[in-house]
C-alpha positions as a Markdown table, in Angstrom:
| # | Residue | x | y | z |
|---|---|---|---|---|
| 1 | Met | -6.0 | -61.8 | -12.8 |
| 2 | Leu | -5.4 | -58.6 | -14.9 |
| 3 | Ser | -8.8 | -57.3 | -14.2 |
| 4 | Ser | -8.4 | -57.9 | -10.3 |
| 5 | Ile | -5.2 | -55.9 | -10.2 |
| 6 | Lys | -6.9 | -53.1 | -12.3 |
| 7 | Arg | -9.8 | -53.1 | -10.1 |
| 8 | Phe | -7.3 | -52.8 | -7.1 |
| 9 | Leu | -5.3 | -49.9 | -8.6 |
| 10 | Ile | -7.8 | -47.7 | -10.2 |
| 11 | Gly | -11.2 | -48.8 | -8.1 |
| 12 | Arg | -14.4 | -50.1 | -9.6 |
| 13 | Pro | -16.1 | -48.5 | -12.5 |
| 14 | Leu | -18.6 | -45.7 | -11.6 |
| 15 | Lys | -22.3 | -45.7 | -12.6 |
| 16 | Ser | -23.6 | -42.7 | -14.5 |
| 17 | Asn | -26.1 | -41.7 | -11.3 |
| 18 | Glu | -23.0 | -42.0 | -9.1 |
| 19 | Leu | -21.0 | -39.2 | -10.8 |
| 20 | Gly | -22.8 | -36.6 | -8.6 |
| 21 | Asp | -21.0 | -38.1 | -5.5 |
| 22 | Gln | -17.5 | -37.0 | -6.9 |
| 23 | Lys | -18.1 | -33.6 | -6.5 |
| 24 | Leu | -15.3 | -31.9 | -4.0 |
| 25 | Asn | -16.1 | -29.8 | -1.1 |
| 26 | Lys | -14.1 | -26.5 | -0.8 |
| 27 | Thr | -11.5 | -28.0 | 1.3 |
| 28 | Lys | -10.4 | -30.6 | -1.0 |
| 29 | Ala | -11.0 | -28.5 | -4.0 |
| 30 | Leu | -8.6 | -26.0 | -2.6 |
| 31 | Ala | -5.8 | -28.5 | -2.0 |
| 32 | Ile | -6.4 | -30.4 | -5.6 |
| 33 | Leu | -6.6 | -27.2 | -7.6 |
| 34 | Ser | -3.7 | -25.3 | -5.8 |
| 35 | Ser | -1.2 | -28.0 | -5.9 |
| 36 | Asp | 0.2 | -26.7 | -9.1 |
| 37 | Ala | 0.9 | -23.4 | -7.9 |
| 38 | Leu | 2.2 | -24.5 | -4.3 |
| 39 | Ser | 4.5 | -26.9 | -6.0 |
| 40 | Ser | 5.9 | -23.9 | -7.9 |
| 41 | Val | 6.3 | -22.1 | -4.4 |
| 42 | Ala | 8.3 | -25.3 | -3.5 |
| 43 | Tyr | 11.2 | -25.3 | -6.0 |
| 44 | Gly | 10.6 | -21.9 | -7.8 |
| 45 | Pro | 12.5 | -19.5 | -5.5 |
| 46 | Glu | 15.3 | -22.0 | -5.2 |
| 47 | Gln | 15.7 | -22.2 | -8.9 |
| 48 | Ile | 15.5 | -18.5 | -9.5 |
| 49 | Leu | 18.4 | -18.1 | -6.9 |
| 50 | Leu | 20.3 | -20.9 | -8.6 |
| 51 | Val | 20.3 | -19.0 | -11.9 |
| 52 | Leu | 21.1 | -15.8 | -10.4 |
| 53 | Met | 23.9 | -17.2 | -8.5 |
| 54 | Thr | 25.6 | -18.0 | -11.8 |
| 55 | Val | 25.9 | -14.4 | -12.6 |
| 56 | Gly | 27.3 | -13.6 | -9.2 |
| 57 | Ala | 26.3 | -12.6 | -5.7 |
| 58 | Ala | 25.4 | -9.1 | -6.6 |
| 59 | Ala | 22.5 | -10.6 | -9.0 |
| 60 | Tyr | 20.7 | -11.6 | -6.0 |
| 61 | Trp | 19.1 | -8.1 | -5.9 |
| 62 | Tyr | 17.2 | -9.0 | -9.1 |
| 63 | Ser | 15.1 | -11.6 | -6.9 |
| 64 | Ile | 13.2 | -8.7 | -5.6 |
| 65 | Pro | 11.7 | -7.4 | -9.0 |
| 66 | Ile | 11.5 | -11.0 | -10.3 |
| 67 | Ala | 9.3 | -11.8 | -7.0 |
| 68 | Ile | 6.8 | -8.5 | -7.6 |
| 69 | Gly | 6.6 | -9.6 | -11.3 |
| 70 | Val | 5.5 | -13.1 | -10.0 |
| 71 | Leu | 2.9 | -11.4 | -7.8 |
| 72 | Val | 1.6 | -9.2 | -10.4 |
| 73 | Leu | 1.2 | -12.4 | -12.7 |
| 74 | Leu | -0.6 | -14.2 | -9.8 |
| 75 | Leu | -2.9 | -11.3 | -9.3 |
| 76 | Ala | -3.9 | -11.3 | -13.2 |
| 77 | Leu | -4.2 | -14.9 | -13.0 |
| 78 | Ile | -6.7 | -14.8 | -10.0 |
| 79 | Leu | -8.7 | -11.9 | -11.7 |
| 80 | Ser | -9.1 | -14.0 | -15.1 |
| 81 | Tyr | -10.2 | -16.9 | -13.0 |
| 82 | Arg | -12.8 | -14.8 | -11.3 |
| 83 | Gln | -14.1 | -13.4 | -14.4 |
| 84 | Ile | -14.3 | -17.2 | -16.1 |
| 85 | Ile | -15.9 | -18.4 | -12.9 |
| 86 | Phe | -18.7 | -15.7 | -13.1 |
| 87 | Ser | -19.2 | -16.1 | -16.8 |
| 88 | Tyr | -19.0 | -20.0 | -17.1 |
| 89 | Gln | -20.8 | -21.2 | -14.1 |
| 90 | Gln | -21.5 | -24.4 | -15.6 |
| 91 | Gly | -17.6 | -25.0 | -15.9 |
| 92 | Gly | -15.2 | -23.9 | -18.5 |
| 93 | Gly | -11.5 | -24.6 | -18.7 |
| 94 | Ala | -8.8 | -22.8 | -21.1 |
| 95 | Tyr | -10.2 | -24.9 | -24.2 |
| 96 | Val | -13.9 | -24.2 | -23.7 |
| 97 | Val | -13.4 | -20.5 | -23.0 |
| 98 | Ser | -11.0 | -19.9 | -26.0 |
| 99 | Lys | -13.0 | -22.0 | -28.4 |
| 100 | Arg | -16.1 | -19.9 | -27.6 |
| 101 | Asn | -14.5 | -16.7 | -27.8 |
| 102 | Leu | -11.6 | -17.1 | -30.3 |
| 103 | Gly | -12.4 | -20.0 | -32.3 |
| 104 | Met | -11.5 | -23.7 | -32.7 |
| 105 | Tyr | -7.8 | -23.3 | -33.3 |
| 106 | Pro | -7.3 | -21.0 | -30.5 |
| 107 | Gly | -9.1 | -23.5 | -28.3 |
| 108 | Leu | -7.0 | -26.2 | -29.7 |
| 109 | Val | -3.8 | -24.1 | -28.9 |
| 110 | Ala | -5.0 | -23.5 | -25.4 |
| 111 | Gly | -5.6 | -27.2 | -24.7 |
| 112 | Gly | -2.5 | -28.4 | -25.9 |
| 113 | Ser | -0.6 | -25.9 | -23.8 |
| 114 | Leu | -2.4 | -27.2 | -20.9 |
| 115 | Leu | -1.4 | -30.8 | -21.9 |
| 116 | Val | 2.2 | -29.6 | -22.2 |
| 117 | Asp | 2.2 | -27.6 | -19.0 |
| 118 | Tyr | 0.5 | -30.8 | -17.0 |
| 119 | Ile | 3.5 | -32.8 | -18.2 |
| 120 | Leu | 6.2 | -30.5 | -17.5 |
| 121 | Thr | 4.5 | -29.7 | -14.1 |
| 122 | Val | 4.7 | -33.5 | -13.1 |
| 123 | Ala | 8.4 | -33.6 | -14.4 |
| 124 | Val | 9.7 | -30.7 | -12.7 |
| 125 | Ser | 7.9 | -31.1 | -9.4 |
| 126 | Val | 9.0 | -34.8 | -9.1 |
| 127 | Ser | 12.6 | -33.9 | -10.0 |
| 128 | Ala | 12.5 | -31.0 | -7.4 |
| 129 | Gly | 10.9 | -33.3 | -4.8 |
| 130 | Thr | 13.3 | -35.9 | -5.5 |
| 131 | Asp | 16.5 | -33.6 | -5.3 |
| 132 | Ala | 14.8 | -32.2 | -2.0 |
| 133 | Ile | 14.6 | -36.3 | -0.5 |
| 134 | Thr | 18.2 | -36.9 | -1.7 |
| 135 | Ser | 19.5 | -33.8 | -0.2 |
| 136 | Ala | 18.0 | -34.6 | 3.2 |
| 137 | Phe | 19.3 | -38.4 | 2.8 |
| 138 | Pro | 22.4 | -38.2 | 0.7 |
| 139 | Glu | 22.5 | -42.2 | 0.6 |
| 140 | Leu | 19.5 | -42.2 | -1.5 |
| 141 | Arg | 21.4 | -40.0 | -4.3 |
| 142 | Pro | 22.2 | -42.9 | -6.5 |
| 143 | Tyr | 18.6 | -44.0 | -6.5 |
| 144 | Asn | 17.3 | -40.3 | -8.0 |
| 145 | Val | 16.0 | -41.8 | -10.9 |
| 146 | Gly | 14.2 | -44.9 | -9.7 |
| 147 | Ile | 12.6 | -42.5 | -6.8 |
| 148 | Ala | 11.4 | -40.4 | -9.4 |
| 149 | Val | 9.8 | -43.0 | -11.4 |
| 150 | Leu | 8.2 | -44.5 | -8.3 |
| 151 | Phe | 6.5 | -41.0 | -7.6 |
| 152 | Val | 5.2 | -40.7 | -11.2 |
| 153 | Leu | 3.7 | -44.0 | -10.9 |
| 154 | Phe | 1.9 | -43.1 | -7.9 |
| 155 | Leu | 0.7 | -40.0 | -9.1 |
| 156 | Thr | -0.7 | -41.7 | -12.2 |
| 157 | Val | -2.5 | -44.4 | -10.2 |
| 158 | Leu | -3.7 | -41.7 | -7.8 |
| 159 | Asn | -5.2 | -39.9 | -10.6 |
| 160 | Leu | -6.7 | -42.9 | -12.3 |
| 161 | Arg | -8.6 | -43.6 | -9.3 |
| 162 | Gly | -10.6 | -40.3 | -9.7 |
| 163 | Val | -10.7 | -36.8 | -8.4 |
| 164 | Thr | -12.4 | -37.4 | -5.2 |
| 165 | Glu | -10.0 | -40.1 | -3.7 |
| 166 | Ser | -6.9 | -38.2 | -5.0 |
| 167 | Ala | -8.1 | -35.1 | -3.3 |
| 168 | Ser | -8.6 | -37.0 | -0.1 |
| 169 | Ile | -5.1 | -38.2 | -0.2 |
| 170 | Leu | -3.2 | -35.1 | -1.6 |
| 171 | Ala | -5.1 | -32.8 | 0.8 |
| 172 | Tyr | -2.9 | -33.9 | 3.8 |
| 173 | Pro | 0.6 | -33.0 | 2.3 |
| 174 | Val | -0.9 | -29.8 | 0.6 |
| 175 | Tyr | -2.1 | -28.5 | 3.9 |
| 176 | Leu | 1.0 | -29.7 | 5.6 |
| 177 | Phe | 3.2 | -27.7 | 3.2 |
| 178 | Val | 1.2 | -24.6 | 3.7 |
| 179 | Leu | 1.3 | -24.9 | 7.5 |
| 180 | Ala | 5.3 | -25.5 | 7.0 |
| 181 | Leu | 5.5 | -22.3 | 4.9 |
| 182 | Phe | 3.7 | -20.2 | 7.7 |
| 183 | Ile | 6.1 | -21.7 | 10.5 |
| 184 | Leu | 9.1 | -20.8 | 8.1 |
| 185 | Ile | 7.8 | -17.4 | 7.7 |
| 186 | Gly | 7.0 | -17.1 | 11.3 |
| 187 | Val | 10.6 | -18.1 | 12.6 |
| 188 | Gly | 12.2 | -16.1 | 10.1 |
| 189 | Leu | 10.4 | -13.0 | 11.1 |
| 190 | Tyr | 10.9 | -13.6 | 14.7 |
| 191 | Asp | 14.6 | -14.3 | 14.3 |
| 192 | Ile | 14.8 | -10.8 | 12.3 |
| 193 | Ala | 12.9 | -9.2 | 15.1 |
| 194 | Thr | 15.1 | -10.6 | 18.0 |
| 195 | Gly | 18.4 | -10.2 | 15.9 |
| 196 | His | 19.2 | -13.8 | 15.6 |
| 197 | Ala | 18.8 | -13.9 | 11.8 |
| 198 | Arg | 22.1 | -14.3 | 9.9 |
| 199 | Arg | 22.6 | -11.4 | 7.5 |
| 200 | Thr | 24.5 | -11.6 | 4.4 |
| 201 | Cys | 25.0 | -7.9 | 3.1 |
| 202 | Thr | 26.2 | -7.2 | -0.2 |
| 203 | Pro | 28.4 | -4.1 | -0.5 |
| 204 | Arg | 26.5 | -1.1 | -2.1 |
| 205 | Ser | 29.4 | -0.9 | -4.7 |
| 206 | Ala | 29.0 | -4.4 | -5.7 |
| 207 | Arg | 25.1 | -4.1 | -6.6 |
| 208 | Pro | 24.0 | -3.6 | -10.0 |
| 209 | Ser | 23.5 | 0.0 | -11.0 |
| 210 | Pro | 20.2 | 0.8 | -12.4 |
| 211 | Asp | 21.6 | 1.9 | -15.7 |
């Protein structure tokens, strides 16, 4: 009974000669590997603005330098990944690269940091997604915790089934989210160009001085 449930949830065991079939094409790989950064795009700006809002409306001005700092960080991350890909063409994560270049203990620190990062990413992403759902459907707000737990269980089972199957399923919401972002940006630019955008101007005297 338990073995049947296990087989249904996570699939059959793979033979060693079947591992080559688990490689991802570029479309699926982009979806599964970029989901971490895209999830930050989904809830990051909102959380930044919420924190700034506690200071005051004038603090919204700081969102611009914060956004520039995030872009610089992403650029550094892209360049670092590019160097690692060319140097470790057989594959190399943070643990492997740190261990080979800095030693075992820095490698363990890098691996442990990734473990904590993955746990926090799931926790924050699921919480933000649940908040978004319950904001759209307020009648579900009393079930916040239950919905979040269901999402965590779903992601757990999905990952246990393997990278290929999880990428095949997650590719749809990932690319749908990217499409929605482009539509959002396009509509916003159109409203600004046609003068239909709602403008909230902060008086110059209320803006924080550079000093």
